[in-house]
Amino acid sequence: MNTGFGQNPPSPMPAQRTYTCSWCGTVSDGTALSCPSCGATINVKAIVNPAGWMKAPGRKDMAKLNFNKSVCQIEGKYVPVADFNLAPEDGVYFAHHVLLWKDPSVPITMMPLRGGWKRALAGMPVLMTQAHGPGRIAFSRDAPGEMLALPLQPGHRVDVREHLFLVATHAVAYDFFQTGVWFTTKNGDESETHYPLGMMMDRFSTGNLPGLLLLHASGNVFVRELAPGQAILIKPTALIFKDSTVSMHLHFEHPNSGWQLWMSWQQRYLWLRLVGPGRVAIQSAFEPVEDDGASITNSSPATRQNW
Amino acid sequence: MAYPQSPSTGTPPAQAPIERIQCQWCQGINEKTALTCQFCGATLDIRDLVSESGWREAPRIRDMTEIHFSRSTCQVEGEIVPVAEINLAQGDAVYFEHHVLLWKDASVPMSVLQLPGGMKRMLAGMPFIISVAGGPGRVAFSRDATGEIVVLPLHPGMELDVREHAFLLASNNIGYSFVRIKGLRNILFGGQGMFMDRFITQNTAGLLVLHGYGNVFERVLRPNETILIEPGAFLYKDSSVRMDVQAQQLTSGLFGGTAMSLALMTGPGRVGIQSMYVHHVTE
């Protein structure tokens, strides 16, 4: 009978070490230098300012992101490159103008899109291209900024402002929708409709499988989690993405002044008002919003404040 | 037979081993105590950043790094839009496209490089005049966008082709010419324009400084190895690398399809690309 007496005691089970990424929530064993899903540096505390904005995580150059059986390596500092090593069963889709280089053996084909005419009218890319493994393919954009890795958990949905999308894995479904954010101005006999956020927004969602979404933002990226009912005003063109649970509408502010100049009643600040719950991300380099100061004759639902 | 002995010690003088560090970027040989390569400014105390796909990042040149060429020096200043500040010795000179000149000592004399084919250059949209600044004195150069300065010391007998308008400066012992890009398809859809700058060294080494938009990566292609790159991303290549245009046909039922032109680079030799490329509209 084996009593175990005189034998070496069984070695204790090693403590299960886990690390939860503060950026994407992925749980790993924390032995790597960076999060395997989004590349965020491990053991560096997320930088949060008193207002609640969190700076996008630092990422070591050449950080590797794993998805399914493939790997994405992020290279460079000013205009980062996403360098994919696609496994045979994996694929990605992208707007064709972000392709930087590829192995000659990697086939690229068109991805069918609905509503091509609407996209053409809205100035969005009409063509979406896709590439399949095996092989290597790399992407980058044409402006200095940060590459934002968003690993999407099953059942997740995010809305992204137009022209910021870089590449997504095939597990991420793509759709687009009308922003519903607009106003019309009248100058003499001329009437003009403005879309401060663009006519359309991209929507990315996952079903039962997780996926990886990469965005390229101009300048630096900051993210904030809004509580239910909590509101924040941002410049419309600074928006990168929001969880689809976050609602949005226009907000006009008219500043007060001790004495009014001629036509100064037309001075106004045009904001996008975002209401939680959910995440909101902004970029620090953004285009000025077109607003000629002409009289607003109509708009999508909006709030106003006169100071 | 006994070797003659040193009268002072009685033993033959021992040759101490000479330790040197070879720069992984430009292959220049440096003193073992050096932290940065004196020929290209690359840091010697960190490993090259090479991706799994074989692209090597151009070395991040530390702010205020000094690079030596001939009897002159080049100091790289700043990080977002770096400046190359040249301290020219008497007898040394650099040439450059006039729009990259940032500042100079009032005493630095300027002249013009004699170029053949001026009319061709003008028609192709290349600078008609290449300026020359001679020493002694200081002169500084920068470009108009975020990017990296790429220092390429050219060893004797090298030939390098550079995308037009991408070169910042070259020392005057480097020969300059320009080559017409072969093939109408290459010119129309290749995105490089009609000409490329060609830099050649004969018997003496020289310094070539480029500015790449965004980040710069380099890959060494083996003989007949190929890679497809976005034409606007091309920055430089060894003249042994062949460049062709390959159209990627993309078809769609609704819109009939389109063609995307990519540059097919075939080795052997180095290829340099920039990550913030000039985008060229597809057909």
Coordinates of C-alpha atoms in Angstrom, one line a residue:
Chain A
M1 CA 0.0 0.0 0.0
N2 CA 1.4 3.3 -0.9
T3 CA 1.0 5.6 2.0
G4 CA 3.2 8.3 0.6
F5 CA 5.4 8.0 3.6
G6 CA 9.0 8.6 2.9
Q7 CA 8.3 10.1 -0.5
N8 CA 8.9 13.6 -1.6
P9 CA 5.9 15.8 -0.8
P10 CA 3.9 16.7 -3.9
S11 CA 5.1 20.0 -5.3
P12 CA 2.6 22.8 -4.6
M13 CA 0.5 24.0 -7.6
P14 CA 2.0 27.2 -8.9
A15 CA -0.1 30.2 -8.0
Q16 CA -2.3 31.2 -11.0
R17 CA -1.1 34.6 -11.9
T18 CA -3.4 36.8 -13.9
Y19 CA -3.2 40.3 -15.3
T20 CA -6.2 42.3 -16.5
C21 CA -5.3 44.9 -19.1
S22 CA -6.6 48.3 -18.1
W23 CA -7.2 49.2 -21.7
C24 CA -9.0 46.3 -23.3
G25 CA -9.9 44.1 -20.3
T26 CA -8.1 41.0 -21.7
V27 CA -6.9 38.7 -19.0
S28 CA -3.4 37.2 -19.5
D29 CA -0.7 35.7 -17.3
G30 CA 1.2 39.0 -17.2
T31 CA 4.5 37.4 -18.1
A32 CA 4.8 39.2 -21.4
L33 CA 5.8 42.8 -21.7
S34 CA 2.6 43.8 -23.4
C35 CA -1.0 42.8 -23.5
P36 CA -1.4 40.0 -26.1
S37 CA -4.7 41.5 -27.4
C38 CA -4.1 45.2 -27.7
G39 CA -0.3 45.6 -27.2
A40 CA -0.6 48.0 -24.2
T41 CA 2.4 47.9 -22.0
I42 CA 1.9 45.8 -18.9
N43 CA 2.7 47.1 -15.4
V44 CA 2.4 50.7 -16.4
K45 CA -0.5 52.4 -14.6
A46 CA -3.0 53.9 -16.9
I47 CA -2.6 57.7 -16.9
V48 CA -5.9 59.3 -16.0
N49 CA -6.3 63.1 -15.6
P50 CA -8.5 64.6 -13.0
A51 CA -11.3 65.1 -15.6
G52 CA -11.4 61.4 -16.1
W53 CA -9.8 61.2 -19.5
M54 CA -7.4 58.3 -19.8
K55 CA -4.5 58.5 -22.2
A56 CA -4.3 55.7 -24.7
P57 CA -1.8 53.1 -23.3
G58 CA 1.8 53.3 -24.2
R59 CA 2.9 50.6 -26.5
K60 CA 6.4 49.3 -27.0
D61 CA 7.7 49.4 -30.5
M62 CA 7.3 46.1 -32.2
A63 CA 4.6 45.0 -29.7
K64 CA 2.7 41.9 -30.9
L65 CA -1.0 41.5 -30.8
N66 CA -2.5 38.0 -31.2
F67 CA -5.8 37.2 -32.7
N68 CA -7.1 33.8 -33.6
K69 CA -4.1 32.1 -35.1
S70 CA -2.5 35.3 -36.5
V71 CA -0.2 38.0 -35.2
C72 CA -0.2 41.7 -35.7
Q73 CA 3.0 43.6 -35.0
I74 CA 2.8 47.4 -34.5
E75 CA 6.0 49.1 -35.7
G76 CA 7.1 52.8 -35.6
K77 CA 6.4 55.8 -33.5
Y78 CA 5.2 58.7 -35.5
V79 CA 3.1 57.0 -38.2
P80 CA 2.8 53.4 -36.9
V81 CA 2.5 50.4 -39.2
A82 CA 0.3 47.4 -38.5
D83 CA 2.2 44.4 -39.9
F84 CA 0.0 41.3 -40.1
N85 CA 1.2 37.7 -40.3
L86 CA -2.0 36.0 -41.4
A87 CA -2.6 32.3 -40.8
P88 CA -4.3 30.4 -43.6
E89 CA -7.7 30.5 -42.0
D90 CA -7.6 34.2 -41.1
G91 CA -8.4 37.4 -43.0
V92 CA -8.7 41.1 -42.6
Y93 CA -10.5 43.9 -44.4
F94 CA -9.5 47.5 -45.0
A95 CA -10.0 50.6 -47.1
H96 CA -7.7 50.1 -50.1
H97 CA -5.7 53.3 -49.6
V98 CA -4.2 52.2 -46.3
L99 CA -2.3 49.3 -47.8
L100 CA 1.5 49.9 -47.3
W101 CA 3.0 46.6 -48.5
K102 CA 2.2 43.0 -48.9
D103 CA 3.8 39.7 -49.9
P104 CA 3.1 39.0 -53.6
S105 CA 1.4 35.8 -52.6
V106 CA -1.3 37.4 -50.5
P107 CA -4.5 37.7 -52.5
I108 CA -6.6 40.8 -52.1
T109 CA -10.2 40.9 -53.2
M110 CA -13.3 43.1 -53.0
M111 CA -15.5 42.8 -50.0
P112 CA -19.2 43.1 -50.9
L113 CA -20.8 46.2 -49.3
R114 CA -24.4 47.3 -49.3
G115 CA -25.4 50.9 -49.9
G116 CA -22.5 51.7 -52.2
W117 CA -24.4 54.7 -53.7
K118 CA -25.1 56.2 -50.3
R119 CA -21.5 55.8 -49.3
A120 CA -20.4 57.5 -52.5
L121 CA -22.7 60.4 -51.8
A122 CA -21.4 60.6 -48.2
G123 CA -17.8 60.7 -49.4
M124 CA -17.0 57.4 -47.7
P125 CA -14.8 54.8 -49.4
V126 CA -17.0 52.8 -51.8
L127 CA -14.6 49.9 -52.0
M128 CA -13.7 47.8 -49.1
T129 CA -10.9 45.3 -49.8
Q130 CA -10.0 42.1 -48.0
A131 CA -6.9 39.9 -47.7
H132 CA -6.6 36.3 -46.7
G133 CA -3.7 34.3 -45.2
P134 CA -1.3 32.8 -45.4
G135 CA 1.2 35.7 -45.7
R136 CA 2.1 39.1 -44.6
I137 CA 0.5 42.4 -45.3
A138 CA 0.9 45.8 -43.6
F139 CA -1.1 49.0 -43.2
S140 CA -0.6 52.6 -42.3
R141 CA -2.2 56.0 -42.7
D142 CA -1.0 59.3 -44.0
A143 CA -0.9 61.4 -40.8
P144 CA 1.2 61.5 -37.6
G145 CA -0.8 59.9 -34.7
E146 CA -1.5 56.9 -32.7
M147 CA -2.7 53.5 -33.7
L148 CA -5.6 52.4 -31.5
A149 CA -6.1 48.6 -31.0
L150 CA -9.6 47.7 -29.9
P151 CA -10.0 44.0 -29.2
L152 CA -13.8 43.5 -29.4
Q153 CA -15.2 41.0 -27.1
P154 CA -18.2 38.9 -28.3
G155 CA -21.4 40.9 -28.5
H156 CA -19.5 44.3 -28.5
R157 CA -20.4 47.2 -30.8
V158 CA -18.6 50.4 -31.4
D159 CA -19.3 53.4 -33.7
V160 CA -16.3 55.0 -35.4
R161 CA -16.2 58.4 -37.2
E162 CA -15.6 58.1 -40.9
H163 CA -12.1 57.8 -42.4
L164 CA -10.5 56.7 -39.1
F165 CA -10.8 52.9 -39.6
L166 CA -7.6 51.2 -40.6
V167 CA -8.2 47.4 -40.6
A168 CA -10.4 44.8 -38.9
T169 CA -10.3 41.0 -38.7
H170 CA -13.0 39.0 -40.3
A171 CA -14.7 38.1 -37.0
V172 CA -15.7 41.8 -36.8
A173 CA -18.9 42.6 -38.7
Y174 CA -19.0 45.9 -40.6
D175 CA -21.9 48.2 -41.1
F176 CA -22.6 52.0 -41.4
F177 CA -25.4 54.3 -40.4
Q178 CA -26.5 57.9 -40.8
T179 CA -25.2 60.1 -38.1
G180 CA -28.4 62.1 -37.8
V181 CA -26.3 65.1 -36.8
W182 CA -26.8 68.1 -39.1
F183 CA -27.9 71.7 -39.4
T184 CA -28.9 73.9 -42.3
T185 CA -27.9 77.6 -42.7
K186 CA -29.3 80.2 -44.9
N187 CA -27.3 83.0 -46.4
G188 CA -29.4 85.2 -48.7
D189 CA -31.2 82.9 -51.0
E190 CA -28.7 80.1 -50.5
S191 CA -29.4 77.3 -48.2
E192 CA -26.7 74.8 -47.1
T193 CA -26.8 71.6 -45.0
H194 CA -23.8 70.9 -42.8
Y195 CA -22.7 67.5 -41.3
P196 CA -20.2 68.3 -38.6
L197 CA -19.7 64.6 -37.9
G198 CA -20.0 63.5 -41.6
M199 CA -23.1 62.0 -43.1
M200 CA -22.2 58.4 -42.1
M201 CA -20.4 56.6 -39.3
D202 CA -18.9 53.1 -39.4
R203 CA -20.2 50.5 -37.0
F204 CA -18.2 47.5 -36.0
S205 CA -19.7 44.6 -34.0
T206 CA -18.9 41.1 -33.0
G207 CA -21.1 38.0 -32.8
N208 CA -20.0 35.0 -30.8
L209 CA -16.3 35.4 -31.5
P210 CA -13.9 38.1 -30.5
G211 CA -12.3 40.3 -33.1
L212 CA -9.6 42.9 -33.5
L213 CA -10.3 46.5 -34.8
L214 CA -7.4 48.9 -35.5
L215 CA -8.0 52.6 -35.9
H216 CA -5.6 55.4 -36.7
A217 CA -6.1 58.7 -34.9
S218 CA -4.4 62.0 -35.5
G219 CA -2.3 63.3 -32.6
N220 CA -2.9 61.7 -29.2
V221 CA -5.8 59.6 -28.1
F222 CA -7.8 60.0 -24.9
V223 CA -10.7 57.8 -23.6
R224 CA -13.3 58.4 -21.0
E225 CA -16.0 56.2 -19.6
L226 CA -19.3 58.0 -19.2
A227 CA -21.7 57.0 -16.5
P228 CA -25.4 56.6 -17.4
G229 CA -26.8 60.0 -18.1
Q230 CA -23.4 61.7 -17.8
A231 CA -22.8 64.2 -20.6
I232 CA -19.7 65.7 -22.2
L233 CA -19.3 68.3 -24.9
I234 CA -16.6 67.6 -27.5
K235 CA -15.7 69.1 -30.9
P236 CA -17.4 66.9 -33.4
T237 CA -14.3 66.3 -35.5
A238 CA -12.3 65.2 -32.4
L239 CA -14.5 62.1 -31.9
I240 CA -12.8 58.8 -32.8
F241 CA -15.2 56.2 -31.5
K242 CA -18.0 55.7 -29.0
D243 CA -19.7 52.6 -27.7
S244 CA -23.1 52.4 -29.5
T245 CA -24.8 52.8 -26.1
V246 CA -23.6 56.4 -26.0
S247 CA -26.1 58.8 -27.6
M248 CA -25.2 62.0 -29.4
H249 CA -26.7 65.3 -30.6
L250 CA -25.8 68.8 -31.4
H251 CA -25.3 71.5 -28.8
F252 CA -25.0 75.2 -29.6
E253 CA -23.6 77.7 -27.1
H254 CA -23.9 81.4 -27.5
P255 CA -21.3 83.3 -25.5
N256 CA -22.3 86.4 -23.6
S257 CA -20.4 89.7 -24.1
G258 CA -20.4 93.0 -22.4
W259 CA -21.0 94.9 -25.6
Q260 CA -22.0 93.4 -28.9
L261 CA -20.3 93.9 -32.2
W262 CA -22.2 94.1 -35.4
M263 CA -23.4 90.6 -36.3
S264 CA -21.9 89.2 -33.1
W265 CA -25.3 87.6 -32.3
Q266 CA -24.3 85.0 -34.8
Q267 CA -21.2 84.0 -32.8
R268 CA -21.6 80.5 -31.5
Y269 CA -19.8 77.4 -30.4
L270 CA -20.8 74.2 -32.1
W271 CA -20.4 71.0 -29.9
L272 CA -21.3 67.4 -30.1
R273 CA -23.0 66.4 -26.8
L274 CA -22.4 62.8 -25.9
V275 CA -24.5 61.1 -23.2
G276 CA -23.5 57.9 -21.4
P277 CA -23.3 55.1 -20.6
G278 CA -20.3 53.9 -22.4
R279 CA -16.8 54.8 -23.7
V280 CA -15.9 57.8 -25.7
A281 CA -12.5 58.4 -27.4
I282 CA -11.2 61.7 -28.8
Q283 CA -8.1 62.7 -30.8
S284 CA -6.0 65.8 -30.0
A285 CA -5.5 66.8 -33.6
F286 CA -8.7 67.5 -35.4
E287 CA -10.0 69.5 -38.3
P288 CA -11.9 72.8 -37.7
V289 CA -15.7 72.4 -37.9
E290 CA -17.1 74.2 -40.9
D291 CA -19.5 76.8 -39.7
D292 CA -19.8 80.1 -41.6
G293 CA -21.9 81.7 -38.9
A294 CA -24.9 82.1 -41.1
S295 CA -28.4 81.8 -39.6
I296 CA -29.4 78.3 -38.7
T297 CA -32.8 77.5 -40.2
N298 CA -33.1 73.9 -39.2
S299 CA -31.2 71.2 -37.4
S300 CA -31.3 67.7 -36.1
P301 CA -32.3 67.5 -32.4
A302 CA -30.1 69.9 -30.5
T303 CA -29.7 71.6 -27.2
R304 CA -28.8 75.3 -26.7
Q305 CA -27.3 77.5 -24.1
N306 CA -27.1 81.2 -24.0
W307 CA -24.5 82.5 -21.5
Chain B
M1 CA 67.4 32.2 -35.1
A2 CA 66.6 34.7 -32.4
Y3 CA 64.5 37.7 -33.2
P4 CA 66.0 41.0 -32.4
Q5 CA 64.7 42.1 -29.0
S6 CA 63.7 45.4 -27.8
P7 CA 66.5 47.1 -26.1
S8 CA 64.3 48.5 -23.4
T9 CA 62.3 45.4 -22.3
G10 CA 64.2 42.5 -23.8
T11 CA 60.9 41.1 -25.2
P12 CA 59.2 41.7 -28.6
P13 CA 56.5 44.4 -28.4
A14 CA 53.1 42.7 -28.0
Q15 CA 50.3 43.9 -30.4
A16 CA 47.2 44.6 -28.2
P17 CA 44.0 43.4 -29.8
I18 CA 42.0 46.3 -31.3
E19 CA 38.3 46.2 -30.2
R20 CA 35.8 48.0 -32.5
I21 CA 32.1 48.1 -32.8
Q22 CA 30.5 47.7 -36.2
C23 CA 27.3 49.7 -36.8
Q24 CA 24.5 47.4 -37.9
W25 CA 22.9 50.2 -40.0
C26 CA 25.8 51.6 -42.0
Q27 CA 28.5 49.0 -41.3
G28 CA 30.8 51.8 -40.1
I29 CA 33.6 50.8 -37.6
N30 CA 33.6 52.7 -34.3
E31 CA 35.6 52.9 -31.2
K32 CA 34.5 50.4 -28.5
T33 CA 33.6 53.2 -26.2
A34 CA 31.3 55.0 -28.7
L35 CA 27.6 55.2 -27.8
T36 CA 26.5 56.3 -31.3
C37 CA 28.0 55.5 -34.7
Q38 CA 30.2 58.4 -35.8
F39 CA 29.2 57.9 -39.5
C40 CA 25.4 57.6 -39.3
G41 CA 24.4 58.5 -35.7
A42 CA 22.7 55.2 -35.0
T43 CA 22.8 54.1 -31.4
L44 CA 25.3 51.3 -30.8
D45 CA 24.1 50.2 -27.4
I46 CA 20.7 48.9 -28.4
R47 CA 19.7 46.2 -30.8
D48 CA 18.2 47.0 -34.1
L49 CA 14.4 47.0 -34.2
V50 CA 13.5 44.4 -36.8
S51 CA 10.0 43.2 -37.3
E52 CA 9.2 39.5 -37.8
S53 CA 8.6 40.2 -41.5
G54 CA 12.2 41.5 -41.8
W55 CA 11.7 45.2 -41.9
R56 CA 14.3 47.1 -39.9
E57 CA 13.4 50.5 -38.5
A58 CA 15.8 53.3 -39.4
P59 CA 17.8 54.1 -36.3
R60 CA 16.3 56.6 -34.0
I61 CA 19.0 59.2 -33.9
R62 CA 19.3 60.7 -30.4
D63 CA 18.7 64.4 -30.2
M64 CA 21.9 66.4 -30.8
T65 CA 23.9 63.4 -32.1
E66 CA 26.9 64.4 -34.1
I67 CA 27.9 62.6 -37.3
H68 CA 31.3 63.0 -38.9
F69 CA 32.1 63.1 -42.6
S70 CA 35.3 64.3 -44.2
R71 CA 36.5 67.0 -41.9
S72 CA 32.9 68.3 -41.2
T73 CA 30.2 67.3 -38.8
C74 CA 26.4 67.0 -39.0
Q75 CA 24.3 67.3 -35.9
V76 CA 20.8 66.0 -35.9
E77 CA 18.5 68.1 -33.7
G78 CA 14.9 67.5 -32.7
E79 CA 12.7 64.5 -33.1
I80 CA 9.3 65.3 -34.6
V81 CA 10.6 67.3 -37.6
P82 CA 14.4 66.8 -37.2
V83 CA 17.0 69.4 -38.4
A84 CA 20.3 68.4 -39.9
E85 CA 22.8 71.1 -38.9
I86 CA 26.1 70.9 -40.8
N87 CA 29.3 72.5 -39.6
L88 CA 31.3 72.6 -42.8
A89 CA 35.1 72.6 -42.7
Q90 CA 37.1 74.6 -45.2
G91 CA 37.1 72.7 -48.5
D92 CA 34.0 70.7 -47.7
A93 CA 30.6 71.3 -49.3
V94 CA 27.1 69.9 -49.4
Y95 CA 24.4 70.1 -52.1
F96 CA 20.7 70.2 -51.6
E97 CA 17.3 71.2 -53.1
H98 CA 16.9 74.9 -52.1
H99 CA 13.5 74.5 -50.4
V100 CA 15.0 72.4 -47.6
L101 CA 17.4 75.1 -46.4
L102 CA 16.4 76.2 -42.9
W103 CA 19.1 78.7 -41.9
K104 CA 22.8 79.4 -42.6
D105 CA 25.6 81.6 -41.4
A106 CA 25.7 84.7 -43.6
S107 CA 29.3 84.0 -44.5
V108 CA 28.6 80.6 -46.0
P109 CA 29.0 80.9 -49.8
M110 CA 26.4 79.5 -52.1
S111 CA 26.7 78.3 -55.6
V112 CA 24.8 76.1 -58.0
L113 CA 25.6 72.5 -59.0
Q114 CA 26.0 72.2 -62.8
L115 CA 23.4 69.7 -64.0
P116 CA 22.8 68.1 -67.3
G117 CA 19.2 67.9 -68.7
G118 CA 17.8 71.0 -67.0
M119 CA 14.9 71.1 -69.4
K120 CA 14.0 67.5 -68.7
R121 CA 14.1 68.1 -64.9
M122 CA 11.9 71.2 -65.3
L123 CA 9.3 69.3 -67.3
A124 CA 9.4 66.4 -64.8
G125 CA 8.7 68.8 -61.9
M126 CA 12.1 68.3 -60.3
P127 CA 14.1 71.2 -59.0
F128 CA 15.9 73.0 -61.9
I129 CA 18.6 74.1 -59.6
I130 CA 20.6 72.1 -57.0
S131 CA 22.3 74.5 -54.6
V132 CA 25.7 74.0 -53.0
A133 CA 26.9 75.4 -49.7
G134 CA 30.7 75.5 -49.1
G135 CA 32.7 75.7 -45.8
P136 CA 33.7 77.1 -43.5
G137 CA 30.5 77.8 -41.7
R138 CA 27.2 76.4 -40.5
V139 CA 24.1 75.6 -42.5
A140 CA 20.9 73.7 -41.5
F141 CA 18.2 71.8 -43.3
S142 CA 14.8 70.4 -42.5
R143 CA 11.6 69.4 -44.4
D144 CA 8.0 70.2 -44.0
A145 CA 6.4 67.2 -42.2
T146 CA 6.7 64.9 -39.3
G147 CA 9.3 62.2 -40.1
E148 CA 12.7 60.8 -39.6
I149 CA 16.1 61.8 -40.8
V150 CA 17.8 58.8 -42.5
V151 CA 21.6 59.0 -42.5
L152 CA 23.1 56.8 -45.3
P153 CA 26.9 57.0 -45.4
L154 CA 27.8 55.7 -48.8
H155 CA 30.8 53.6 -49.1
P156 CA 33.0 53.7 -52.2
G157 CA 31.4 52.2 -55.3
M158 CA 27.7 52.4 -54.1
E159 CA 24.7 53.5 -56.2
L160 CA 21.5 54.5 -54.5
D161 CA 18.2 55.6 -56.1
V162 CA 16.1 57.9 -54.1
R163 CA 12.5 59.1 -54.6
E164 CA 12.4 62.6 -56.0
H165 CA 12.3 65.4 -53.4
A166 CA 13.2 63.1 -50.6
F167 CA 16.9 63.8 -50.3
L168 CA 17.8 66.5 -47.8
L169 CA 21.5 66.9 -48.5
A170 CA 24.6 65.1 -49.8
S171 CA 28.3 65.7 -49.4
N172 CA 30.0 67.0 -52.5
N173 CA 32.1 63.9 -52.9
I174 CA 28.9 61.9 -53.9
G175 CA 28.1 62.0 -57.6
Y176 CA 24.6 63.2 -58.4
S177 CA 22.5 62.3 -61.4
F178 CA 19.0 61.4 -62.1
V179 CA 17.5 58.4 -63.8
R180 CA 14.3 58.3 -65.8
I181 CA 11.9 55.7 -64.5
K182 CA 11.6 53.0 -67.2
G183 CA 8.3 52.2 -68.7
L184 CA 5.2 54.4 -69.3
R185 CA 3.2 52.3 -66.9
N186 CA 5.8 52.9 -64.1
I187 CA 5.7 56.6 -64.8
L188 CA 1.9 56.9 -65.0
F189 CA 0.9 54.5 -62.2
G190 CA 4.1 54.1 -60.2
G191 CA 3.6 57.3 -58.2
Q192 CA 7.3 58.2 -58.2
G193 CA 7.1 60.7 -61.0
M194 CA 9.3 60.5 -64.1
F195 CA 12.7 60.6 -62.5
M196 CA 14.6 59.3 -59.4
D197 CA 17.7 60.9 -57.9
R198 CA 20.7 58.6 -58.2
F199 CA 23.7 59.0 -55.9
I200 CA 27.0 57.4 -56.7
T201 CA 30.3 57.1 -54.9
Q202 CA 33.5 56.3 -56.8
N203 CA 36.7 56.0 -54.7
T204 CA 35.7 58.0 -51.7
A205 CA 32.9 57.6 -49.1
G206 CA 30.3 60.3 -48.7
L207 CA 27.3 61.2 -46.6
L208 CA 23.7 61.2 -47.9
V209 CA 20.9 62.4 -45.7
L210 CA 17.2 61.8 -46.5
H211 CA 14.0 62.8 -44.8
G212 CA 11.2 60.2 -44.7
Y213 CA 7.7 61.0 -43.8
G214 CA 6.5 59.2 -40.7
N215 CA 8.7 56.2 -39.8
V216 CA 11.3 54.7 -42.1
F217 CA 11.8 51.0 -42.6
E218 CA 14.4 49.1 -44.6
R219 CA 14.5 45.6 -45.9
V220 CA 17.2 43.7 -47.7
L221 CA 15.9 41.6 -50.6
R222 CA 17.7 38.5 -51.6
P223 CA 18.3 37.9 -55.4
N224 CA 14.9 37.6 -57.1
E225 CA 13.0 38.0 -53.8
T226 CA 10.0 40.3 -54.3
I227 CA 7.8 42.6 -52.3
L228 CA 4.8 44.7 -53.3
I229 CA 4.7 48.2 -51.8
E230 CA 2.4 51.2 -52.0
P231 CA 4.2 53.4 -54.6
G232 CA 3.8 56.5 -52.4
A233 CA 5.8 54.7 -49.7
F234 CA 8.9 54.1 -51.8
L235 CA 11.8 56.1 -50.4
Y236 CA 15.1 54.6 -51.6
K237 CA 16.6 51.5 -53.1
D238 CA 19.9 50.1 -54.2
S239 CA 20.2 50.5 -57.9
S240 CA 20.5 46.7 -58.1
V241 CA 16.8 46.5 -57.1
R242 CA 14.4 46.4 -60.0
M243 CA 11.2 48.3 -59.7
D244 CA 8.0 47.5 -61.8
V245 CA 4.4 48.3 -61.4
Q246 CA 1.9 45.6 -60.8
A247 CA -1.8 46.3 -61.1
Q248 CA -4.2 44.6 -58.7
Q249 CA -7.6 44.2 -60.3
L250 CA -10.4 44.6 -57.8
T251 CA -13.8 43.9 -59.2
S252 CA -17.2 44.7 -57.8
G253 CA -20.6 43.8 -59.3
L254 CA -22.1 47.2 -58.8
F255 CA -19.3 49.6 -59.7
G256 CA -17.4 47.5 -62.2
G257 CA -14.2 47.4 -60.2
T258 CA -11.0 49.3 -60.1
A259 CA -7.3 48.7 -60.3
M260 CA -4.8 49.4 -57.6
S261 CA -1.2 49.9 -58.7
L262 CA 1.6 48.6 -56.4
A263 CA 5.3 48.8 -56.9
L264 CA 6.9 45.4 -57.3
M265 CA 10.5 45.5 -56.0
T266 CA 12.8 42.6 -57.0
G267 CA 16.1 42.0 -55.2
P268 CA 19.0 41.9 -54.6
G269 CA 19.5 45.0 -52.5
R270 CA 18.0 47.3 -50.0
V271 CA 14.6 48.9 -50.2
G272 CA 13.6 51.8 -47.9
I273 CA 9.9 52.8 -47.3
Q274 CA 8.2 55.6 -45.4
S275 CA 5.0 54.9 -43.4
M276 CA 3.3 58.2 -44.0
Y277 CA 3.2 57.8 -47.7
V278 CA 2.0 60.1 -50.5
H279 CA -1.3 58.5 -51.5
H280 CA -2.0 58.2 -55.2
V281 CA -5.5 58.0 -56.4
T282 CA -6.3 54.7 -58.1
E283 CA -7.5 54.5 -61.7

